[in-house]
mmCIF file with all atom_site columns, C-alpha atoms and ligand atoms in Angstrom:
data_model
loop_
_atom_site.group_PDB
_atom_site.id
_atom_site.type_symbol
_atom_site.label_atom_id
_atom_site.label_alt_id
_atom_site.label_comp_id
_atom_site.label_asym_id
_atom_site.label_entity_id
_atom_site.label_seq_id
_atom_site.pdbx_PDB_ins_code
_atom_site.Cartn_x
_atom_site.Cartn_y
_atom_site.Cartn_z
_atom_site.occupancy
_atom_site.B_iso_or_equiv
_atom_site.pdbx_formal_charge
_atom_site.auth_seq_id
_atom_site.auth_comp_id
_atom_site.auth_asym_id
_atom_site.auth_atom_id
_atom_site.pdbx_PDB_model_num
ATOM   1   C  CA  . MET A 1 1   ? 0.340   -0.126  -0.098  1.00 0.00 ? 1   MET A CA  1
ATOM   2   C  CA  . LYS A 1 2   ? 3.081   2.965   0.405   1.00 0.00 ? 2   LYS A CA  1
ATOM   3   C  CA  . LEU A 1 3   ? 4.356   1.901   -2.679  1.00 0.00 ? 3   LEU A CA  1
ATOM   4   C  CA  . HIS A 1 4   ? 0.669   1.656   -4.409  1.00 0.00 ? 4   HIS A CA  1
ATOM   5   C  CA  . HIS A 1 5   ? 0.180   5.479   -2.562  1.00 0.00 ? 5   HIS A CA  1
ATOM   6   C  CA  . SER A 1 6   ? 3.512   7.154   -3.157  1.00 0.00 ? 6   SER A CA  1
ATOM   7   C  CA  . LYS A 1 7   ? 4.526   5.767   -6.594  1.00 0.00 ? 7   LYS A CA  1
ATOM   8   C  CA  . HIS A 1 8   ? 1.448   4.256   -8.543  1.00 0.00 ? 8   HIS A CA  1
ATOM   9   C  CA  . HIS A 1 9   ? -1.254  7.183   -6.838  1.00 0.00 ? 9   HIS A CA  1
ATOM   10  C  CA  . GLN A 1 10  ? 0.914   10.220  -7.406  1.00 0.00 ? 10  GLN A CA  1
ATOM   11  C  CA  . THR A 1 11  ? 1.461   9.480   -11.037 1.00 0.00 ? 11  THR A CA  1
ATOM   12  C  CA  . TYR A 1 12  ? -1.524  10.150  -12.090 1.00 0.00 ? 12  TYR A CA  1
ATOM   13  C  CA  . VAL A 1 13  ? -1.047  13.107  -9.877  1.00 0.00 ? 13  VAL A CA  1
ATOM   14  C  CA  . ASN A 1 14  ? 1.723   14.556  -11.399 1.00 0.00 ? 14  ASN A CA  1
ATOM   15  C  CA  . ASN A 1 15  ? 0.143   13.394  -15.023 1.00 0.00 ? 15  ASN A CA  1
ATOM   16  C  CA  . LEU A 1 16  ? -3.197  15.338  -14.080 1.00 0.00 ? 16  LEU A CA  1
ATOM   17  C  CA  . ASN A 1 17  ? -1.164  18.825  -13.137 1.00 0.00 ? 17  ASN A CA  1
ATOM   18  C  CA  . LYS A 1 18  ? 0.577   17.930  -16.447 1.00 0.00 ? 18  LYS A CA  1
ATOM   19  C  CA  . ALA A 1 19  ? -2.168  17.830  -18.758 1.00 0.00 ? 19  ALA A CA  1
ATOM   20  C  CA  . THR A 1 20  ? -4.068  20.857  -16.559 1.00 0.00 ? 20  THR A CA  1
ATOM   21  C  CA  . GLN A 1 21  ? -1.462  22.725  -17.185 1.00 0.00 ? 21  GLN A CA  1
ATOM   22  C  CA  . ALA A 1 22  ? -1.515  21.731  -20.719 1.00 0.00 ? 22  ALA A CA  1
ATOM   23  C  CA  . LEU A 1 23  ? -4.961  22.189  -21.060 1.00 0.00 ? 23  LEU A CA  1
ATOM   24  C  CA  . LYS A 1 24  ? -4.712  26.242  -19.962 1.00 0.00 ? 24  LYS A CA  1
ATOM   25  C  CA  . GLU A 1 25  ? -2.438  26.992  -22.975 1.00 0.00 ? 25  GLU A CA  1
ATOM   26  C  CA  . LEU A 1 26  ? -4.687  25.011  -25.061 1.00 0.00 ? 26  LEU A CA  1
ATOM   27  C  CA  . VAL A 1 27  ? -7.939  26.856  -24.167 1.00 0.00 ? 27  VAL A CA  1
ATOM   28  C  CA  . HIS A 1 28  ? -5.838  30.073  -24.309 1.00 0.00 ? 28  HIS A CA  1
ATOM   29  C  CA  . ASN A 1 29  ? -4.539  29.220  -27.804 1.00 0.00 ? 29  ASN A CA  1
ATOM   30  C  CA  . ARG A 1 30  ? -8.081  28.361  -29.019 1.00 0.00 ? 30  ARG A CA  1
ATOM   31  C  CA  . ASP A 1 31  ? -6.894  24.415  -30.867 1.00 0.00 ? 31  ASP A CA  1
ATOM   32  C  CA  . VAL A 1 32  ? -9.953  22.995  -29.297 1.00 0.00 ? 32  VAL A CA  1
ATOM   33  C  CA  . ALA A 1 33  ? -9.362  20.274  -31.367 1.00 0.00 ? 33  ALA A CA  1
ATOM   34  C  CA  . LYS A 1 34  ? -6.309  19.128  -28.992 1.00 0.00 ? 34  LYS A CA  1
ATOM   35  C  CA  . GLN A 1 35  ? -8.387  19.866  -25.928 1.00 0.00 ? 35  GLN A CA  1
ATOM   36  C  CA  . ILE A 1 36  ? -11.028 17.414  -27.358 1.00 0.00 ? 36  ILE A CA  1
ATOM   37  C  CA  . GLU A 1 37  ? -7.720  15.139  -27.752 1.00 0.00 ? 37  GLU A CA  1
ATOM   38  C  CA  . LEU A 1 38  ? -6.786  15.422  -23.866 1.00 0.00 ? 38  LEU A CA  1
ATOM   39  C  CA  . GLN A 1 39  ? -10.141 14.570  -22.570 1.00 0.00 ? 39  GLN A CA  1
ATOM   40  C  CA  . SER A 1 40  ? -9.163  10.887  -22.303 1.00 0.00 ? 40  SER A CA  1
ATOM   41  C  CA  . VAL A 1 41  ? -5.881  12.008  -20.012 1.00 0.00 ? 41  VAL A CA  1
ATOM   42  C  CA  . ILE A 1 42  ? -7.743  13.649  -17.967 1.00 0.00 ? 42  ILE A CA  1
ATOM   43  C  CA  . LYS A 1 43  ? -10.279 11.731  -17.304 1.00 0.00 ? 43  LYS A CA  1
ATOM   44  C  CA  . PHE A 1 44  ? -7.221  8.517   -16.328 1.00 0.00 ? 44  PHE A CA  1
ATOM   45  C  CA  . ASN A 1 45  ? -4.955  10.413  -14.734 1.00 0.00 ? 45  ASN A CA  1
ATOM   46  C  CA  . GLY A 1 46  ? -8.397  12.444  -12.605 1.00 0.00 ? 46  GLY A CA  1
ATOM   47  C  CA  . GLY A 1 47  ? -10.801 9.436   -12.187 1.00 0.00 ? 47  GLY A CA  1
ATOM   48  C  CA  . GLY A 1 48  ? -7.140  7.657   -10.965 1.00 0.00 ? 48  GLY A CA  1
ATOM   49  C  CA  . HIS A 1 49  ? -6.321  11.035  -9.037  1.00 0.00 ? 49  HIS A CA  1
ATOM   50  C  CA  . ILE A 1 50  ? -10.171 10.341  -7.004  1.00 0.00 ? 50  ILE A CA  1
ATOM   51  C  CA  . ASN A 1 51  ? -10.280 7.013   -7.208  1.00 0.00 ? 51  ASN A CA  1
ATOM   52  C  CA  . HIS A 1 52  ? -7.668  6.883   -5.339  1.00 0.00 ? 52  HIS A CA  1
ATOM   53  C  CA  . SER A 1 53  ? -7.947  9.347   -2.773  1.00 0.00 ? 53  SER A CA  1
ATOM   54  C  CA  . LEU A 1 54  ? -11.618 7.598   -1.818  1.00 0.00 ? 54  LEU A CA  1
ATOM   55  C  CA  . PHE A 1 55  ? -10.090 4.577   -1.685  1.00 0.00 ? 55  PHE A CA  1
ATOM   56  C  CA  . TRP A 1 56  ? -6.914  5.753   0.970   1.00 0.00 ? 56  TRP A CA  1
ATOM   57  C  CA  . GLN A 1 57  ? -10.292 7.153   3.440   1.00 0.00 ? 57  GLN A CA  1
ATOM   58  C  CA  . ASN A 1 58  ? -11.451 4.470   2.678   1.00 0.00 ? 58  ASN A CA  1
ATOM   59  C  CA  . LEU A 1 59  ? -9.910  2.517   5.356   1.00 0.00 ? 59  LEU A CA  1
ATOM   60  C  CA  . ALA A 1 60  ? -8.432  1.983   8.614   1.00 0.00 ? 60  ALA A CA  1
ATOM   61  C  CA  . PRO A 1 61  ? -6.376  -0.497  10.765  1.00 0.00 ? 61  PRO A CA  1
ATOM   62  C  CA  . ALA A 1 62  ? -8.061  -3.056  11.765  1.00 0.00 ? 62  ALA A CA  1
ATOM   63  C  CA  . ASN A 1 63  ? -8.616  -2.909  14.945  1.00 0.00 ? 63  ASN A CA  1
ATOM   64  C  CA  . ASP A 1 64  ? -9.115  0.702   14.983  1.00 0.00 ? 64  ASP A CA  1
ATOM   65  C  CA  . ALA A 1 65  ? -12.982 1.371   15.455  1.00 0.00 ? 65  ALA A CA  1
ATOM   66  C  CA  . ALA A 1 66  ? -13.014 3.100   12.544  1.00 0.00 ? 66  ALA A CA  1
ATOM   67  C  CA  . ALA A 1 67  ? -12.949 -0.536  10.913  1.00 0.00 ? 67  ALA A CA  1
ATOM   68  C  CA  . SER A 1 68  ? -15.784 -1.746  13.366  1.00 0.00 ? 68  SER A CA  1
ATOM   69  C  CA  . GLY A 1 69  ? -18.334 1.728   13.443  1.00 0.00 ? 69  GLY A CA  1
ATOM   70  C  CA  . GLY A 1 70  ? -20.601 3.158   10.652  1.00 0.00 ? 70  GLY A CA  1
ATOM   71  C  CA  . LYS A 1 71  ? -23.332 1.215   12.767  1.00 0.00 ? 71  LYS A CA  1
ATOM   72  C  CA  . GLU A 1 72  ? -26.552 3.715   10.463  1.00 0.00 ? 72  GLU A CA  1
ATOM   73  C  CA  . ILE A 1 73  ? -24.688 2.694   6.870   1.00 0.00 ? 73  ILE A CA  1
ATOM   74  C  CA  . LYS A 1 74  ? -24.651 -1.028  8.187   1.00 0.00 ? 74  LYS A CA  1
ATOM   75  C  CA  . ARG A 1 75  ? -28.074 -1.321  9.182   1.00 0.00 ? 75  ARG A CA  1
ATOM   76  C  CA  . GLU A 1 76  ? -29.442 0.970   6.057   1.00 0.00 ? 76  GLU A CA  1
ATOM   77  C  CA  . ILE A 1 77  ? -27.149 -1.447  3.936   1.00 0.00 ? 77  ILE A CA  1
ATOM   78  C  CA  . GLU A 1 78  ? -29.058 -4.880  5.841   1.00 0.00 ? 78  GLU A CA  1
ATOM   79  C  CA  . ARG A 1 79  ? -32.512 -3.357  5.066   1.00 0.00 ? 79  ARG A CA  1
ATOM   80  C  CA  . GLN A 1 80  ? -31.717 -2.527  1.274   1.00 0.00 ? 80  GLN A CA  1
ATOM   81  C  CA  . PHE A 1 81  ? -29.300 -5.743  0.691   1.00 0.00 ? 81  PHE A CA  1
ATOM   82  C  CA  . ASP A 1 82  ? -31.228 -8.278  3.077   1.00 0.00 ? 82  ASP A CA  1
ATOM   83  C  CA  . SER A 1 83  ? -28.350 -8.899  4.805   1.00 0.00 ? 83  SER A CA  1
ATOM   84  C  CA  . PHE A 1 84  ? -24.522 -7.793  5.848   1.00 0.00 ? 84  PHE A CA  1
ATOM   85  C  CA  . ASP A 1 85  ? -23.487 -10.733 3.646   1.00 0.00 ? 85  ASP A CA  1
ATOM   86  C  CA  . LYS A 1 86  ? -25.348 -10.786 1.119   1.00 0.00 ? 86  LYS A CA  1
ATOM   87  C  CA  . PHE A 1 87  ? -24.298 -7.417  0.486   1.00 0.00 ? 87  PHE A CA  1
ATOM   88  C  CA  . GLU A 1 88  ? -20.881 -8.232  1.002   1.00 0.00 ? 88  GLU A CA  1
ATOM   89  C  CA  . SER A 1 89  ? -21.366 -11.816 -1.559  1.00 0.00 ? 89  SER A CA  1
ATOM   90  C  CA  . GLN A 1 90  ? -22.967 -9.467  -3.986  1.00 0.00 ? 90  GLN A CA  1
ATOM   91  C  CA  . LEU A 1 91  ? -19.254 -6.906  -3.856  1.00 0.00 ? 91  LEU A CA  1
ATOM   92  C  CA  . THR A 1 92  ? -17.546 -9.584  -4.056  1.00 0.00 ? 92  THR A CA  1
ATOM   93  C  CA  . ALA A 1 93  ? -18.983 -11.174 -7.262  1.00 0.00 ? 93  ALA A CA  1
ATOM   94  C  CA  . ALA A 1 94  ? -18.434 -8.173  -9.009  1.00 0.00 ? 94  ALA A CA  1
ATOM   95  C  CA  . LEU A 1 95  ? -15.235 -7.562  -7.882  1.00 0.00 ? 95  LEU A CA  1
ATOM   96  C  CA  . LEU A 1 96  ? -14.401 -10.604 -9.313  1.00 0.00 ? 96  LEU A CA  1
ATOM   97  C  CA  . GLY A 1 97  ? -16.236 -10.689 -11.901 1.00 0.00 ? 97  GLY A CA  1
ATOM   98  C  CA  . ILE A 1 98  ? -14.190 -7.342  -13.184 1.00 0.00 ? 98  ILE A CA  1
ATOM   99  C  CA  . GLN A 1 99  ? -12.243 -8.515  -16.233 1.00 0.00 ? 99  GLN A CA  1
ATOM   100 C  CA  . GLY A 1 100 ? -9.102  -6.327  -16.724 1.00 0.00 ? 100 GLY A CA  1
ATOM   101 C  CA  . SER A 1 101 ? -8.597  -3.805  -14.204 1.00 0.00 ? 101 SER A CA  1
ATOM   102 C  CA  . GLY A 1 102 ? -11.353 -1.346  -13.044 1.00 0.00 ? 102 GLY A CA  1
ATOM   103 C  CA  . TRP A 1 103 ? -12.954 -0.631  -9.253  1.00 0.00 ? 103 TRP A CA  1
ATOM   104 C  CA  . GLY A 1 104 ? -15.610 -1.572  -7.440  1.00 0.00 ? 104 GLY A CA  1
ATOM   105 C  CA  . TRP A 1 105 ? -18.220 0.290   -5.240  1.00 0.00 ? 105 TRP A CA  1
ATOM   106 C  CA  . LEU A 1 106 ? -20.904 1.170   -2.888  1.00 0.00 ? 106 LEU A CA  1
ATOM   107 C  CA  . VAL A 1 107 ? -22.715 3.571   -4.585  1.00 0.00 ? 107 VAL A CA  1
ATOM   108 C  CA  . LYS A 1 108 ? -25.517 6.118   -3.394  1.00 0.00 ? 108 LYS A CA  1
ATOM   109 C  CA  . GLN A 1 109 ? -27.827 6.708   -6.024  1.00 0.00 ? 109 GLN A CA  1
ATOM   110 C  CA  . ALA A 1 110 ? -30.372 10.146  -5.806  1.00 0.00 ? 110 ALA A CA  1
ATOM   111 C  CA  . ASP A 1 111 ? -33.500 8.241   -4.606  1.00 0.00 ? 111 ASP A CA  1
ATOM   112 C  CA  . GLY A 1 112 ? -31.634 6.649   -1.843  1.00 0.00 ? 112 GLY A CA  1
ATOM   113 C  CA  . SER A 1 113 ? -31.181 3.152   -2.587  1.00 0.00 ? 113 SER A CA  1
ATOM   114 C  CA  . LEU A 1 114 ? -27.446 2.038   -2.738  1.00 0.00 ? 114 LEU A CA  1
ATOM   115 C  CA  . THR A 1 115 ? -25.888 0.114   -5.778  1.00 0.00 ? 115 THR A CA  1
ATOM   116 C  CA  . ILE A 1 116 ? -23.087 -1.889  -6.615  1.00 0.00 ? 116 ILE A CA  1
ATOM   117 C  CA  . GLU A 1 117 ? -21.207 -0.553  -9.515  1.00 0.00 ? 117 GLU A CA  1
ATOM   118 C  CA  . THR A 1 118 ? -17.768 -1.368  -11.291 1.00 0.00 ? 118 THR A CA  1
ATOM   119 C  CA  . THR A 1 119 ? -16.030 0.445   -13.175 1.00 0.00 ? 119 THR A CA  1
ATOM   120 C  CA  . LYS A 1 120 ? -13.606 -0.724  -15.566 1.00 0.00 ? 120 LYS A CA  1
ATOM   121 C  CA  . ASP A 1 121 ? -9.663  1.680   -15.818 1.00 0.00 ? 121 ASP A CA  1
ATOM   122 C  CA  . GLN A 1 122 ? -10.143 4.674   -14.074 1.00 0.00 ? 122 GLN A CA  1
ATOM   123 C  CA  . ASP A 1 123 ? -13.531 5.899   -14.087 1.00 0.00 ? 123 ASP A CA  1
ATOM   124 C  CA  . PRO A 1 124 ? -14.880 7.340   -11.807 1.00 0.00 ? 124 PRO A CA  1
ATOM   125 C  CA  . ILE A 1 125 ? -18.348 7.168   -10.355 1.00 0.00 ? 125 ILE A CA  1
ATOM   126 C  CA  . VAL A 1 126 ? -19.851 10.222  -11.773 1.00 0.00 ? 126 VAL A CA  1
ATOM   127 C  CA  . LYS A 1 127 ? -23.662 9.561   -10.731 1.00 0.00 ? 127 LYS A CA  1
ATOM   128 C  CA  . GLY A 1 128 ? -24.575 9.270   -7.423  1.00 0.00 ? 128 GLY A CA  1
ATOM   129 C  CA  . ALA A 1 129 ? -22.047 9.228   -4.413  1.00 0.00 ? 129 ALA A CA  1
ATOM   130 C  CA  . PRO A 1 130 ? -18.926 7.026   -4.445  1.00 0.00 ? 130 PRO A CA  1
ATOM   131 C  CA  . LEU A 1 131 ? -19.526 5.765   -0.359  1.00 0.00 ? 131 LEU A CA  1
ATOM   132 C  CA  . LEU A 1 132 ? -16.982 3.164   -0.638  1.00 0.00 ? 132 LEU A CA  1
ATOM   133 C  CA  . GLY A 1 133 ? -14.418 1.832   -3.526  1.00 0.00 ? 133 GLY A CA  1
ATOM   134 C  CA  . ILE A 1 134 ? -11.764 -0.823  -4.130  1.00 0.00 ? 134 ILE A CA  1
ATOM   135 C  CA  . ASP A 1 135 ? -9.466  -1.021  -6.129  1.00 0.00 ? 135 ASP A CA  1
ATOM   136 C  CA  . PHE A 1 136 ? -9.104  -3.469  -8.151  1.00 0.00 ? 136 PHE A CA  1
ATOM   137 C  CA  . TRP A 1 137 ? -6.003  -3.241  -10.263 1.00 0.00 ? 137 TRP A CA  1
ATOM   138 C  CA  . GLU A 1 138 ? -3.570  -5.977  -10.064 1.00 0.00 ? 138 GLU A CA  1
ATOM   139 C  CA  . HIS A 1 139 ? -0.524  -3.360  -8.873  1.00 0.00 ? 139 HIS A CA  1
ATOM   140 C  CA  . ALA A 1 140 ? -3.663  -2.954  -5.368  1.00 0.00 ? 140 ALA A CA  1
ATOM   141 C  CA  . TYR A 1 141 ? -3.130  -7.299  -4.461  1.00 0.00 ? 141 TYR A CA  1
ATOM   142 C  CA  . TYR A 1 142 ? -0.446  -8.309  -7.035  1.00 0.00 ? 142 TYR A CA  1
ATOM   143 C  CA  . ILE A 1 143 ? 3.038   -7.470  -4.078  1.00 0.00 ? 143 ILE A CA  1
ATOM   144 C  CA  . GLN A 1 144 ? 1.175   -8.916  -1.464  1.00 0.00 ? 144 GLN A CA  1
ATOM   145 C  CA  . TYR A 1 145 ? -1.328  -11.886 -2.842  1.00 0.00 ? 145 TYR A CA  1
ATOM   146 C  CA  . TYR A 1 146 ? -0.622  -12.399 -5.907  1.00 0.00 ? 146 TYR A CA  1
ATOM   147 C  CA  . ASN A 1 147 ? -2.890  -13.862 -8.176  1.00 0.00 ? 147 ASN A CA  1
ATOM   148 C  CA  . ASP A 1 148 ? -4.880  -14.233 -4.585  1.00 0.00 ? 148 ASP A CA  1
ATOM   149 C  CA  . LYS A 1 149 ? -7.732  -11.858 -5.446  1.00 0.00 ? 149 LYS A CA  1
ATOM   150 C  CA  . GLN A 1 150 ? -10.282 -13.101 -2.947  1.00 0.00 ? 150 GLN A CA  1
ATOM   151 C  CA  . SER A 1 151 ? -7.788  -13.747 0.032   1.00 0.00 ? 151 SER A CA  1
ATOM   152 C  CA  . TYR A 1 152 ? -7.319  -9.934  -1.414  1.00 0.00 ? 152 TYR A CA  1
ATOM   153 C  CA  . VAL A 1 153 ? -10.734 -8.534  -1.436  1.00 0.00 ? 153 VAL A CA  1
ATOM   154 C  CA  . ASN A 1 154 ? -11.758 -11.364 2.434   1.00 0.00 ? 154 ASN A CA  1
ATOM   155 C  CA  . ASN A 1 155 ? -8.460  -8.985  3.803   1.00 0.00 ? 155 ASN A CA  1
ATOM   156 C  CA  . ILE A 1 156 ? -9.804  -5.365  2.638   1.00 0.00 ? 156 ILE A CA  1
ATOM   157 C  CA  . TYR A 1 157 ? -13.041 -5.847  4.657   1.00 0.00 ? 157 TYR A CA  1
ATOM   158 C  CA  . LYS A 1 158 ? -11.069 -6.278  7.234   1.00 0.00 ? 158 LYS A CA  1
ATOM   159 C  CA  . VAL A 1 159 ? -9.768  -2.814  6.976   1.00 0.00 ? 159 VAL A CA  1
ATOM   160 C  CA  . ILE A 1 160 ? -12.832 -0.864  5.541   1.00 0.00 ? 160 ILE A CA  1
ATOM   161 C  CA  . ASN A 1 161 ? -13.262 2.687   7.008   1.00 0.00 ? 161 ASN A CA  1
ATOM   162 C  CA  . TRP A 1 162 ? -16.972 2.503   8.068   1.00 0.00 ? 162 TRP A CA  1
ATOM   163 C  CA  . ASP A 1 163 ? -17.403 6.056   9.829   1.00 0.00 ? 163 ASP A CA  1
ATOM   164 C  CA  . THR A 1 164 ? -16.029 7.538   6.641   1.00 0.00 ? 164 THR A CA  1
ATOM   165 C  CA  . VAL A 1 165 ? -18.460 5.501   4.114   1.00 0.00 ? 165 VAL A CA  1
ATOM   166 C  CA  . GLU A 1 166 ? -21.677 6.675   6.823   1.00 0.00 ? 166 GLU A CA  1
ATOM   167 C  CA  . LYS A 1 167 ? -19.637 10.208  6.517   1.00 0.00 ? 167 LYS A CA  1
ATOM   168 C  CA  . ARG A 1 168 ? -20.908 10.103  2.578   1.00 0.00 ? 168 ARG A CA  1
ATOM   169 C  CA  . TRP A 1 169 ? -23.894 7.812   3.141   1.00 0.00 ? 169 TRP A CA  1
ATOM   170 C  CA  . ASN A 1 170 ? -25.614 10.922  5.169   1.00 0.00 ? 170 ASN A CA  1
ATOM   171 C  CA  . GLY A 1 171 ? -23.758 13.999  3.555   1.00 0.00 ? 171 GLY A CA  1
ATOM   172 C  CA  . THR A 1 172 ? -21.324 15.000  6.329   1.00 0.00 ? 172 THR A CA  1
ATOM   173 C  CA  . ALA A 1 173 ? -18.588 14.092  4.391   1.00 0.00 ? 173 ALA A CA  1
ATOM   174 C  CA  . HIS A 1 174 ? -18.072 15.291  0.138   1.00 0.00 ? 174 HIS A CA  1
ATOM   175 C  CA  . ALA A 1 175 ? -18.048 11.420  -1.494  1.00 0.00 ? 175 ALA A CA  1
ATOM   176 C  CA  . LEU A 1 176 ? -16.206 13.624  -4.123  1.00 0.00 ? 176 LEU A CA  1
ATOM   177 C  CA  . LYS A 1 177 ? -14.644 17.060  -3.305  1.00 0.00 ? 177 LYS A CA  1
ATOM   178 C  CA  . LEU A 1 178 ? -10.929 15.813  -2.399  1.00 0.00 ? 178 LEU A CA  1
HETATM 179 MN MN1 . MN3 B 2 .   ? -4.859  1.947   -7.294  1.00 0.00 ? 1   MN3 B MN1 1
#
């Protein structure tokens, strides 16, 4: 995770900064074609920055109170998914079903419903509020777990900061304002 934070996440930040700087010049020079060309770079690196920022705040040490917090959101999850176990197994299935690189999410929709979503590469959640995001790129688990994705999922569930999830759910922490 140290490498993940200081190398991988940092690269997205550096590339996003470079791209937004370049965009300013292109706007100034009224080069619309080049601005459009730059959109995918901004989406990838901006998404990478947003997703990882959400991810780090989503984690807590296993024995930390925050890892067993979030009583209200857990009750809501039980209500909407029938049980917490059902929620976890649905999220696990979604994560293990990702082909290539991507993310698994718990999202609060505008009508209050909770949904499990996956996004490809570094696409961020832009519709609804992402409450919980799990990085499912190989770089997130390979050093520690090799190809054993299931163990990565099992262990990441032990270090979820449920207080953060709850704050995003009840609006006391803005999910996308970093
Ligand atoms: Mn990552």
